[in-house]
XYZ file of C-alpha atoms in Angstrom:
709
model
C 12.500 10.601 42.505
C 15.259 8.133 43.842
C 16.617 8.360 47.092
C 20.022 8.968 45.000
C 18.691 11.985 43.003
C 17.455 13.506 46.326
C 20.689 13.189 48.128
C 22.949 14.309 45.141
C 20.658 17.658 44.830
C 20.186 18.222 48.536
C 23.534 20.100 49.320
C 24.327 23.510 48.062
C 26.654 23.502 44.688
C 28.822 25.982 46.711
C 28.958 24.158 49.880
C 30.658 20.951 48.110
C 34.302 19.945 48.564
C 36.410 19.392 45.571
C 36.041 15.659 46.456
C 32.621 15.736 46.686
C 32.066 17.712 43.468
C 34.265 15.459 41.694
C 32.160 12.444 42.765
C 29.033 14.071 41.859
C 29.967 15.134 38.282
C 30.976 11.402 37.742
C 27.523 10.401 39.093
C 25.573 13.087 37.115
C 27.567 12.351 33.845
C 26.839 8.455 34.272
C 22.973 8.952 35.139
C 22.375 11.368 32.428
C 24.123 8.889 29.861
C 21.701 5.964 31.312
C 18.655 7.890 30.817
C 19.527 9.359 27.485
C 20.438 6.127 26.390
C 17.040 4.390 27.815
C 15.116 7.452 26.133
C 16.707 7.353 22.782
C 16.942 3.821 22.334
C 13.973 2.177 24.066
C 11.648 5.243 23.640
C 10.963 5.684 27.259
C 11.596 7.414 30.341
C 12.369 6.471 33.899
C 12.202 9.956 35.480
C 9.775 12.993 34.405
C 11.644 15.854 32.252
C 11.493 18.446 35.305
C 13.516 15.830 37.245
C 15.844 15.146 33.959
C 16.154 18.785 33.926
C 17.084 19.288 37.572
C 20.333 16.964 36.871
C 21.269 18.700 33.732
C 21.204 22.275 35.533
C 22.771 20.790 38.570
C 25.747 19.350 36.391
C 26.129 22.869 34.773
C 26.259 24.142 38.101
C 28.898 22.372 39.431
C 30.981 22.679 36.170
C 30.492 26.818 36.607
C 31.655 26.708 40.255
C 34.368 23.850 39.489
C 35.893 24.509 35.867
C 38.809 22.713 36.380
C 37.081 19.507 37.355
C 34.991 19.267 34.005
C 35.045 16.139 32.774
C 35.626 14.688 29.442
C 32.577 12.592 28.869
C 30.438 15.660 30.345
C 26.905 15.701 29.189
C 27.283 19.113 28.135
C 29.613 18.203 25.666
C 27.592 15.414 24.407
C 25.923 14.858 21.046
C 23.196 12.989 22.660
C 20.630 15.423 24.503
C 17.627 14.752 25.590
C 15.495 15.561 22.889
C 14.870 13.517 19.888
C 15.645 14.801 16.150
C 18.894 17.377 17.634
C 20.508 16.282 14.418
C 21.869 19.171 12.043
C 20.073 19.497 9.030
C 21.794 18.638 5.478
C 20.285 20.022 2.302
C 20.234 17.623 -0.623
C 21.467 19.609 -3.693
C 20.184 16.624 -5.801
C 16.976 15.934 -4.248
C 16.010 12.312 -2.528
C 12.875 11.619 -4.083
C 10.414 8.723 -3.755
C 9.639 6.315 -5.970
C 6.306 6.077 -8.163
C 4.808 2.448 -7.643
C 3.363 -0.029 -9.240
C 0.738 -2.960 -7.896
C 0.096 -4.696 -11.217
C 1.620 -5.941 -14.710
C -0.743 -3.264 -16.305
C 1.076 -0.379 -14.439
C 4.105 -2.166 -15.023
C 3.368 -1.812 -18.797
C 2.297 1.527 -18.369
C 5.371 2.597 -16.885
C 7.366 1.489 -20.110
C 4.616 3.336 -22.441
C 5.176 6.614 -20.636
C 8.705 6.387 -20.953
C 8.399 5.815 -24.750
C 6.263 8.530 -25.527
C 8.115 11.085 -23.342
C 11.266 10.195 -25.364
C 9.960 10.048 -28.513
C 10.751 6.581 -29.454
C 9.647 4.360 -32.334
C 7.968 1.391 -30.981
C 10.443 -1.055 -31.980
C 13.265 1.257 -30.074
C 14.726 -1.098 -27.238
C 14.826 0.481 -23.558
C 17.135 -1.030 -21.231
C 15.896 -1.624 -17.489
C 17.862 -2.197 -14.236
C 15.978 -4.366 -11.798
C 16.867 -4.995 -8.313
C 15.226 -6.007 -5.142
C 13.491 -2.883 -3.475
C 15.534 -3.416 0.312
C 13.444 -2.176 2.962
C 15.512 -0.015 4.973
C 16.147 3.379 5.883
C 17.824 5.785 2.627
C 20.964 7.495 3.183
C 23.263 9.838 0.759
C 27.010 9.629 1.593
C 29.192 11.973 0.419
C 32.795 11.552 -0.700
C 35.281 14.304 -1.750
C 38.469 12.914 -3.113
C 37.396 9.330 -2.244
C 37.376 10.274 1.312
C 34.032 9.873 3.412
C 33.350 13.296 4.859
C 29.541 13.159 5.398
C 26.372 10.894 5.652
C 22.696 12.254 5.760
C 19.187 10.553 5.665
C 16.243 11.294 3.008
C 14.414 13.245 5.405
C 12.064 15.225 3.762
C 13.881 14.695 0.245
C 15.175 18.278 0.048
C 16.368 18.248 3.485
C 17.836 15.059 5.857
C 19.704 14.499 9.147
C 23.337 14.661 9.683
C 24.136 11.217 10.505
C 27.958 11.242 9.503
C 28.900 9.990 13.215
C 26.510 7.197 13.001
C 27.316 5.955 9.285
C 31.029 6.034 9.667
C 30.497 3.097 12.160
C 28.826 0.912 9.574
C 31.415 -1.865 8.951
C 30.789 -2.695 5.719
C 31.049 1.075 4.507
C 34.688 2.037 3.027
C 36.091 5.369 4.612
C 38.150 5.452 1.510
C 37.169 4.569 -2.114
C 39.609 2.844 -4.119
C 40.511 3.459 -7.835
C 41.667 5.661 -10.477
C 38.113 6.824 -11.542
C 36.838 7.873 -8.451
C 35.185 11.422 -8.989
C 36.276 13.956 -6.797
C 33.017 14.610 -5.442
C 30.105 11.772 -5.583
C 27.374 11.487 -3.315
C 26.466 7.525 -2.762
C 22.980 6.516 -2.502
C 21.747 3.408 -0.677
C 19.801 1.828 2.128
C 20.910 0.931 5.757
C 19.232 -2.417 6.588
C 19.402 -5.183 8.875
C 19.753 -9.010 7.690
C 17.102 -11.572 9.053
C 19.823 -12.904 11.085
C 20.961 -9.874 12.789
C 17.708 -8.844 13.626
C 17.347 -12.030 15.336
C 20.606 -11.787 17.608
C 19.682 -7.809 18.028
C 16.110 -9.013 19.653
C 17.696 -11.679 21.585
C 20.076 -9.273 22.824
C 17.244 -7.006 23.688
C 15.309 -9.783 25.607
C 18.576 -10.677 27.717
C 19.176 -7.105 28.829
C 15.109 -6.655 29.482
C 15.041 -4.226 26.887
C 12.157 -3.666 24.346
C 12.416 -5.642 21.510
C 11.938 -4.347 17.967
C 8.784 -5.035 15.871
C 10.541 -5.669 12.459
C 14.078 -5.065 10.825
C 13.283 -1.778 9.228
C 12.033 0.139 12.159
C 15.162 -1.641 14.156
C 17.495 -0.205 11.208
C 16.148 3.521 11.083
C 15.920 3.608 14.868
C 19.606 2.529 15.292
C 21.159 4.691 12.549
C 18.965 7.505 14.294
C 20.635 7.529 17.668
C 22.261 10.384 19.108
C 25.253 8.321 20.825
C 27.085 6.783 17.844
C 28.494 4.134 20.089
C 24.595 2.820 20.242
C 24.658 2.625 16.433
C 28.058 0.894 16.540
C 26.766 -1.770 18.806
C 23.981 -2.664 16.331
C 24.861 -4.799 13.109
C 23.711 -2.518 10.599
C 24.335 -3.230 6.757
C 24.701 -1.207 3.439
C 23.853 -1.665 -0.224
C 24.820 1.284 -2.650
C 22.213 1.553 -5.373
C 22.549 5.290 -6.697
C 24.263 8.476 -6.725
C 23.405 12.362 -6.175
C 25.647 14.925 -6.752
C 28.893 13.864 -8.829
C 31.391 15.787 -10.996
C 31.851 12.607 -13.226
C 30.756 9.553 -13.357
C 32.535 6.302 -14.496
C 30.189 5.152 -17.104
C 27.307 6.152 -19.306
C 25.003 3.655 -17.761
C 23.422 3.083 -14.649
C 24.654 -0.874 -14.563
C 27.803 0.710 -15.378
C 28.197 3.178 -12.143
C 26.998 0.367 -9.821
C 29.638 -1.932 -11.325
C 32.301 0.869 -10.300
C 30.675 1.148 -6.943
C 31.541 -2.451 -6.457
C 34.942 -1.721 -7.742
C 35.839 0.736 -5.511
C 34.493 -1.327 -2.569
C 31.085 0.003 -1.775
C 28.595 -3.026 -1.301
C 26.061 -3.559 -3.785
C 23.085 -6.308 -4.477
C 24.258 -9.182 -6.505
C 21.010 -9.645 -7.872
C 21.107 -6.551 -10.170
C 20.226 -7.516 -13.732
C 19.228 -5.825 -17.205
C 16.312 -6.474 -19.617
C 14.401 -4.730 -22.289
C 11.689 -6.079 -22.433
C 8.486 -5.844 -20.234
C 8.036 -9.601 -20.197
C 11.459 -9.935 -18.765
C 10.912 -7.520 -15.802
C 7.809 -9.104 -15.200
C 9.317 -12.312 -14.851
C 12.366 -10.992 -12.568
C 9.588 -9.768 -10.220
C 7.977 -12.944 -9.790
C 11.599 -14.922 -9.333
C 12.431 -12.421 -6.546
C 8.755 -13.068 -5.014
C 9.615 -16.561 -5.102
C 13.066 -16.054 -3.551
C 11.988 -13.687 -0.896
C 12.097 -15.869 1.958
C 15.770 -17.102 1.086
C 17.520 -13.618 0.483
C 18.239 -13.036 4.371
C 16.586 -9.561 4.573
C 13.201 -7.567 3.885
C 12.308 -6.061 0.779
C 8.750 -4.183 -0.121
C 9.289 -5.064 -4.026
C 11.359 -4.531 -7.050
C 12.767 -1.399 -8.621
C 13.282 -0.902 -12.288
C 15.465 2.077 -13.514
C 16.101 3.263 -17.242
C 19.755 2.064 -17.768
C 20.786 4.787 -19.961
C 22.065 8.007 -18.075
C 21.491 10.434 -21.054
C 17.840 9.055 -21.135
C 17.582 9.685 -17.051
C 18.419 12.965 -17.366
C 16.022 13.780 -20.067
C 13.154 12.146 -18.350
C 14.234 14.163 -15.508
C 11.609 14.208 -12.334
C 8.039 15.202 -11.342
C 7.960 17.020 -7.659
C 7.987 13.849 -5.736
C 9.692 11.084 -7.997
C 11.991 10.487 -10.990
C 10.356 9.710 -14.294
C 12.945 7.161 -15.003
C 12.154 4.715 -12.061
C 9.520 2.957 -10.878
C 9.018 0.609 -7.834
C 6.979 -2.553 -8.557
C 5.262 -3.248 -4.999
C 4.568 -6.527 -3.254
C 1.040 -7.783 -3.450
C -1.168 -5.979 -1.085
C -1.846 -8.213 1.756
C -5.550 -8.490 3.458
C -6.938 -9.819 6.554
C -10.403 -10.173 8.107
C -11.845 -8.367 11.356
C -14.402 -6.667 12.899
C -15.684 -3.156 12.472
C -16.267 -1.715 16.188
C -17.147 1.710 14.878
C -16.993 4.383 12.360
C -15.579 7.741 13.902
C -15.664 11.007 11.889
C -12.820 13.202 11.730
C -12.920 17.010 10.741
C -9.883 17.889 8.315
C -8.290 21.479 8.396
C -10.859 22.018 5.142
C -13.887 21.145 7.117
C -13.828 17.530 4.779
C -15.764 15.071 7.318
C -13.725 11.784 6.741
C -14.765 8.429 8.047
C -12.561 6.299 9.795
C -13.159 2.553 10.521
C -12.158 1.456 14.130
C -11.170 -1.801 13.850
C -10.518 -4.700 15.854
C -6.622 -4.899 15.947
C -5.486 -7.291 13.520
C -1.792 -7.956 11.974
C -1.564 -7.215 8.379
C 2.095 -7.582 7.120
C 3.696 -7.398 10.174
C 1.833 -4.135 11.538
C -0.666 -4.277 13.732
C -3.695 -2.198 11.923
C -6.611 -0.405 14.179
C -7.602 2.030 11.478
C -8.550 2.067 8.169
C -9.835 4.783 5.591
C -13.702 4.343 4.439
C -12.790 7.216 1.811
C -16.369 9.049 1.945
C -19.844 8.868 2.466
C -21.027 7.337 -1.116
C -18.163 4.786 -0.351
C -19.838 3.518 2.755
C -23.285 3.488 0.680
C -22.110 1.704 -2.323
C -20.184 -1.150 -0.108
C -22.957 -1.281 2.270
C -20.653 -1.218 5.527
C -22.431 -1.320 8.987
C -20.773 -0.987 12.532
C -20.515 -4.742 13.421
C -19.875 -6.312 10.380
C -16.828 -8.450 9.487
C -15.087 -6.413 7.079
C -12.061 -7.342 4.783
C -9.041 -4.671 4.980
C -6.033 -4.604 2.714
C -2.544 -2.777 3.072
C -0.286 -2.411 0.335
C 3.103 -1.300 0.757
C 2.892 2.156 2.703
C -0.585 3.131 1.665
C -3.150 3.650 4.482
C -4.985 0.590 4.893
C -8.552 0.435 3.317
C -11.593 -1.498 4.144
C -12.368 -3.682 0.619
C -15.712 -4.800 2.043
C -18.157 -6.628 4.130
C -18.342 -10.460 4.831
C -22.501 -10.365 4.607
C -22.922 -13.850 5.526
C -21.490 -13.033 9.021
C -23.701 -9.891 9.534
C -25.834 -9.901 12.416
C -29.623 -9.693 11.689
C -30.655 -6.802 13.729
C -27.695 -4.448 11.820
C -28.699 -1.017 10.999
C -27.426 0.791 7.814
C -24.966 3.398 8.804
C -26.403 6.877 8.618
C -23.469 9.832 7.744
C -23.800 13.017 9.858
C -25.438 16.104 8.575
C -23.882 17.674 11.478
C -20.467 18.468 12.343
C -19.137 16.507 15.443
C -16.817 19.152 16.587
C -18.646 22.524 16.362
C -22.443 21.266 15.185
C -22.318 23.457 12.336
C -24.139 22.057 9.150
C -22.262 19.502 7.091
C -23.241 19.894 3.661
C -21.969 18.218 -0.015
C -21.145 21.295 -1.912
C -22.792 21.394 -5.504
C -20.411 21.812 -8.720
C -21.442 24.998 -10.699
C -20.549 23.346 -13.967
C -21.945 19.822 -13.699
C -24.616 20.247 -10.880
C -23.260 17.109 -9.555
C -22.962 16.825 -5.202
C -19.393 16.547 -4.103
C -18.503 13.158 -2.745
C -16.947 14.858 0.386
C -19.272 16.305 2.906
C -17.652 19.539 4.593
C -18.442 21.466 7.876
C -19.771 24.934 7.146
C -18.237 26.530 10.305
C -14.885 27.683 9.213
C -12.855 29.189 11.577
C -15.361 28.720 14.578
C -15.065 24.811 14.238
C -12.290 23.923 16.446
C -11.316 20.666 14.623
C -10.674 22.713 11.519
C -8.270 25.217 13.573
C -6.476 22.104 15.130
C -6.133 20.500 11.684
C -4.594 23.560 10.296
C -2.272 24.426 13.089
C -0.953 20.672 12.824
C -0.805 20.990 9.019
C 1.377 24.495 9.539
C 3.956 22.671 11.579
C 4.101 19.508 9.669
C 7.235 18.212 7.914
C 6.477 20.054 4.369
C 5.471 23.170 5.931
C 7.314 24.715 9.358
C 8.547 21.296 10.101
C 8.742 22.437 13.716
C 10.820 20.026 15.968
C 8.924 18.863 19.097
C 5.485 19.690 17.795
C 3.227 17.194 17.010
C 0.073 16.331 17.224
C -0.340 15.902 20.996
C 1.592 18.522 21.375
C -0.622 21.105 19.356
C -3.936 19.135 20.698
C -2.519 20.059 24.275
C -1.228 23.828 23.387
C -4.917 24.546 21.597
C -7.204 22.983 24.270
C -4.752 24.945 27.136
C -5.510 28.229 25.052
C -1.869 29.146 24.172
C -1.552 28.424 20.664
C -5.055 28.967 18.508
C -3.443 29.935 15.306
C -0.203 29.688 13.600
C 0.898 33.211 14.389
C 0.676 32.412 17.942
C 3.447 29.959 17.959
C 5.986 32.515 17.222
C 4.687 34.258 20.621
C 4.520 31.597 22.305
C 7.995 32.018 23.956
C 7.289 35.757 25.099
C 3.573 34.836 26.110
C 5.099 32.042 28.194
C 7.563 34.181 30.018
C 4.562 36.470 31.171
C 2.518 33.777 32.211
C 1.822 32.593 35.774
C 1.277 28.930 34.487
C 4.592 28.607 32.308
C 4.706 25.765 29.946
C 7.386 24.108 31.762
C 5.598 23.624 35.250
C 2.924 21.871 33.057
C 2.714 17.704 32.786
C 5.230 16.598 30.254
C 6.846 19.493 30.071
C 10.356 20.148 31.527
C 12.748 23.564 31.620
C 15.212 21.553 28.885
C 12.368 20.171 26.449
C 10.389 24.022 26.621
C 13.924 25.634 25.915
C 14.358 22.992 22.704
C 10.788 23.709 21.828
C 11.375 27.364 21.816
C 14.726 27.139 20.095
C 13.086 25.105 17.062
C 10.336 27.804 16.793
C 12.972 30.559 16.417
C 14.800 28.331 14.139
C 12.053 28.289 11.571
C 11.273 31.906 11.429
C 12.609 32.104 7.908
C 11.065 29.749 5.269
C 11.134 29.064 1.483
C 8.326 30.580 -0.546
C 6.895 26.912 -1.365
C 7.045 25.625 2.675
C 5.053 28.975 3.081
C 2.395 28.474 0.640
C 1.844 24.723 1.407
C 1.728 25.865 5.427
C -1.364 27.783 4.534
C -3.292 24.670 3.851
C -5.498 26.071 0.864
C -8.032 23.827 -0.056
C -6.407 21.432 -3.471
C -2.808 22.733 -2.733
C -0.615 20.179 -2.085
C 3.024 20.102 -1.984
C 3.459 19.836 -5.926
C 1.210 22.982 -6.399
C 2.543 25.020 -3.820
C 5.976 24.318 -5.645
C 4.610 25.218 -9.096
C 2.815 28.566 -7.303
C 6.391 29.308 -5.687
C 8.344 28.831 -9.274
C 5.525 30.812 -11.315
C 5.792 34.270 -9.181
C 9.098 34.088 -7.416
C 8.437 35.669 -4.156
C 5.603 36.515 -1.794
C 4.972 40.048 -2.540
C 4.369 39.156 -6.233
C 2.152 36.387 -5.690
C -0.029 38.210 -3.309
C -0.224 41.192 -5.238
C -1.028 39.552 -8.641
C -3.733 36.804 -6.946
C -5.138 39.585 -4.587
C -6.611 41.279 -7.573
C -7.881 38.209 -9.362
C -11.806 37.020 -9.793
C -13.047 33.663 -10.687
C -16.303 35.338 -11.237
C -15.444 37.702 -13.900
C -12.575 35.586 -15.583
C -10.270 38.477 -15.382
C -6.782 38.957 -16.747
C -5.440 38.523 -13.278
C -7.535 35.277 -12.944
C -6.755 33.890 -16.444
C -2.767 34.437 -15.530
C -3.174 32.301 -12.814
C -4.790 29.615 -14.815
C -2.118 29.882 -17.488
C 0.660 28.218 -15.044
C 1.305 24.836 -16.260
C -0.231 22.569 -13.547
C -2.951 24.796 -12.501
C -6.293 23.855 -13.053
C -9.730 26.058 -12.345
C -10.479 24.184 -8.917
C -6.576 25.375 -7.768
C -6.917 28.874 -9.456
C -10.758 29.201 -7.741
C -9.433 28.016 -4.339
C -6.436 30.224 -4.261
C -7.998 33.207 -5.384
C -11.132 32.605 -2.765
C -8.203 32.301 0.079
C -6.868 35.575 -0.231
C -10.373 37.456 -0.726
C -11.523 36.037 2.553
C -11.259 38.634 5.118
C -10.040 36.541 7.962
C -7.275 35.310 6.079
C -5.875 38.495 5.336
C -5.841 39.089 8.802
C -4.244 35.732 9.769
C -1.782 36.389 6.883
C -1.024 40.048 8.199
C -0.022 38.816 11.660
C 1.790 35.704 10.608
C 3.955 37.937 8.022
C 5.226 40.048 11.022
C 6.944 36.957 12.720
C 8.174 35.040 9.757
C 10.662 35.993 6.693
C 10.054 34.084 3.456
C 12.622 33.494 0.922
C 12.168 34.229 -2.767
C 12.731 31.202 -5.074
C 16.011 30.451 -6.331
C 15.667 29.887 -10.082
C 16.388 25.908 -10.562
C 19.504 26.016 -12.979
C 22.991 25.875 -12.760
C 24.172 28.189 -15.593
C 23.196 31.462 -17.416
C 20.435 30.521 -19.881
C 18.711 32.788 -22.506
C 15.261 31.381 -21.437
C 15.508 31.623 -17.709
C 12.356 33.778 -16.237
C 10.845 33.748 -19.681
C 7.466 32.736 -20.133
C 7.386 29.726 -22.850
C 3.839 28.209 -24.441
C 3.860 25.241 -26.776
C 1.672 24.287 -29.818
C 1.692 21.425 -32.286
C 3.489 18.231 -32.605
C 6.828 18.052 -32.067
C 9.208 15.568 -34.006
C 12.378 15.027 -31.943
C 10.807 15.783 -28.724
C 7.866 15.104 -27.023
C 5.720 17.929 -25.538
C 6.284 16.791 -22.317
C 10.277 16.461 -22.504
C 10.218 19.932 -24.001
C 8.207 21.339 -21.226
C 10.523 19.864 -18.771
C 13.551 21.383 -20.792
C 12.237 24.845 -20.372
C 11.777 24.533 -16.631
C 15.489 23.063 -16.088
C 16.612 26.352 -17.452
C 14.578 28.620 -15.481
C 11.687 29.339 -17.818
C 7.684 29.464 -16.823
C 5.547 27.464 -19.111
C 2.279 28.127 -19.570
C -0.743 26.523 -21.355
C -2.489 29.588 -23.215
C -1.074 32.283 -24.659
C -1.656 36.090 -23.548
C 0.540 39.452 -24.251
C 3.198 38.240 -21.128
C 4.221 35.448 -22.803
C 7.756 35.606 -24.436
C 7.935 32.519 -26.843
C 5.678 30.074 -28.551
C 7.228 26.987 -29.684
C 5.275 25.723 -32.660
C 5.734 22.254 -34.195
C 3.467 21.174 -37.058
C -0.403 21.017 -37.316
C -0.737 23.949 -35.046
C -3.941 25.328 -33.683
C -5.092 29.045 -32.411
C -2.333 29.768 -30.458
C -0.022 30.471 -33.785
C -2.383 33.430 -34.650
C -2.848 35.062 -31.347
C 0.555 35.039 -30.888
C 1.352 36.718 -34.195
C -1.516 39.152 -32.910
C 0.246 39.667 -30.076
C 3.833 40.170 -31.757
C 5.201 37.074 -29.733
C 8.211 35.568 -30.933
C 7.445 32.145 -32.606
C 9.905 29.559 -32.823
C 10.056 26.155 -34.430
C 11.618 22.949 -33.153
C 15.137 23.426 -34.311
C 15.469 27.205 -33.217
C 14.197 25.912 -29.897
C 16.376 23.443 -29.395
C 19.337 25.819 -30.636
C 18.024 28.470 -27.925
C 18.552 25.842 -25.214
C 22.054 24.776 -26.283
C 23.564 28.354 -26.509
């Protein structure tokens, strides 16, 4: 602690004169602002959390004692608090999804074929695509009402982003008012915030001149600049913006993607001049090659090229999967490679007990990023590639994909090197690690798993990390390091104990705020973040449980299939995979759920420890039921629909997507609970089964009429 700080805090507040209080409030406002700036802008601290808290508490105490002396720039009135990520959450009514990736000409060609099949198009019917560079920046959604800028949000997890309105408002290229007669009443402009190469160099030079930390690349600089809690810092950065799409809109000025983007330009929004239209895959691939050749001359970073279907009605028909639109794809830059030394192989134990080998590498730069770890996938992969500790290895990093080891440089191998022996004992708990045998195929699983279950501390910690992760409970201030500390310190051993942490802390003789790395303010922020997550959506709750084979997409599928937690728990609890009963068949019939997932889910709910854990957890949280994903009243909302035979005007996938959009549940097989069977030509056994059960059978035209009612 500095001498100034000690002096400032030495005199009791009630003993201060008005002049002393005025002077100290001025000093405190300046000092707290300076520490906020350093912390948020340069990711470091000059004082400990506890000392920062003392500054803040001192300021608040003086303001309470001298209310007439409160300054306009009081730290209590500022947006920028000590904790990072204190932005308000904003819901994206139209999700901001990611893009599927292509890394080869073959994958690009497959993309075109998938669209043709989904839309049931003739082979000779042209599909016009929009092509544009994929800017490497930070995605944002900017809302205009009656042409006026009202709000901006980051992508976040696609469903909820951070409110960065004040920061985005500082972008000089972005109009506050859109100009044009065809501007919709409401429209969300989506685009990329980025830094040009020239501006990045100027910014880093300024950082050097002021003895501040420089940025590693333009993307990190742009993302860090936009997410400042002090908008003045953002305003001082030369951020730019390209508009490339839209979210919610009351109307659109064109029926094509290129037409809408052209309207953006008329309205005053910056758009990319390199947008082109092509209707042949060969022309799209040539565009990619041309952009790659021009890459160094563009003046900004890209990480590939984006292709989108131009017709908006086709975009709507194609819809989206859980993570990406079906009508767009990113053709990523060629994967970059490097050669380095494999210093060690570390075995990590995951939340489901999987033992994953991680290559510990001598640090090497690949595509501007320093790589020191890479995946080795599994035991079989190490054997197949004959990877040994001490080898020179070739690694590859493609886009945002985790770096992987391609193979070894065997002619450089030391003559005394030994083959790596994969452990058969869990390194975390000492339990046996086995490769499970598939009952149907008789083959061993490629993954070796710890059999320790709940006694394995590594699994317990990883489950906790998964529980608080972004797509689960998303608790601010609880990262990997914090979970490690809370677990090792005995404060939190399971998810339910997170919600008892605040109460237990109030009774503790060694409260969290007294521990290294914590302070009163940071602990209060943590408790507030935990309290804010006592209510959660059903799909996030299912995902948070860490059930094997249940990722985000499957969790969403289960949530929409059952609607609420009580229904899910009631139906799954009585299902038995071993006897293949009606309840189990009901789960299997859910579109997108296979036998592996169905078995994993039913097994989870039969484990006594899991039921005890759920009972305790449910006493602390509220689970919101699913809101049906349709905007208008639909005759098929809540109905169960199956399809059989070949449809003539729709592909099977499009028909299923339409049903789901209007709130129906699509199943893969018939049961007594099925409401409709849509039958095309060349039907199978489903038709006779439907007639036996008295299920309503619709032909294709009747189905389309029902959708349009």
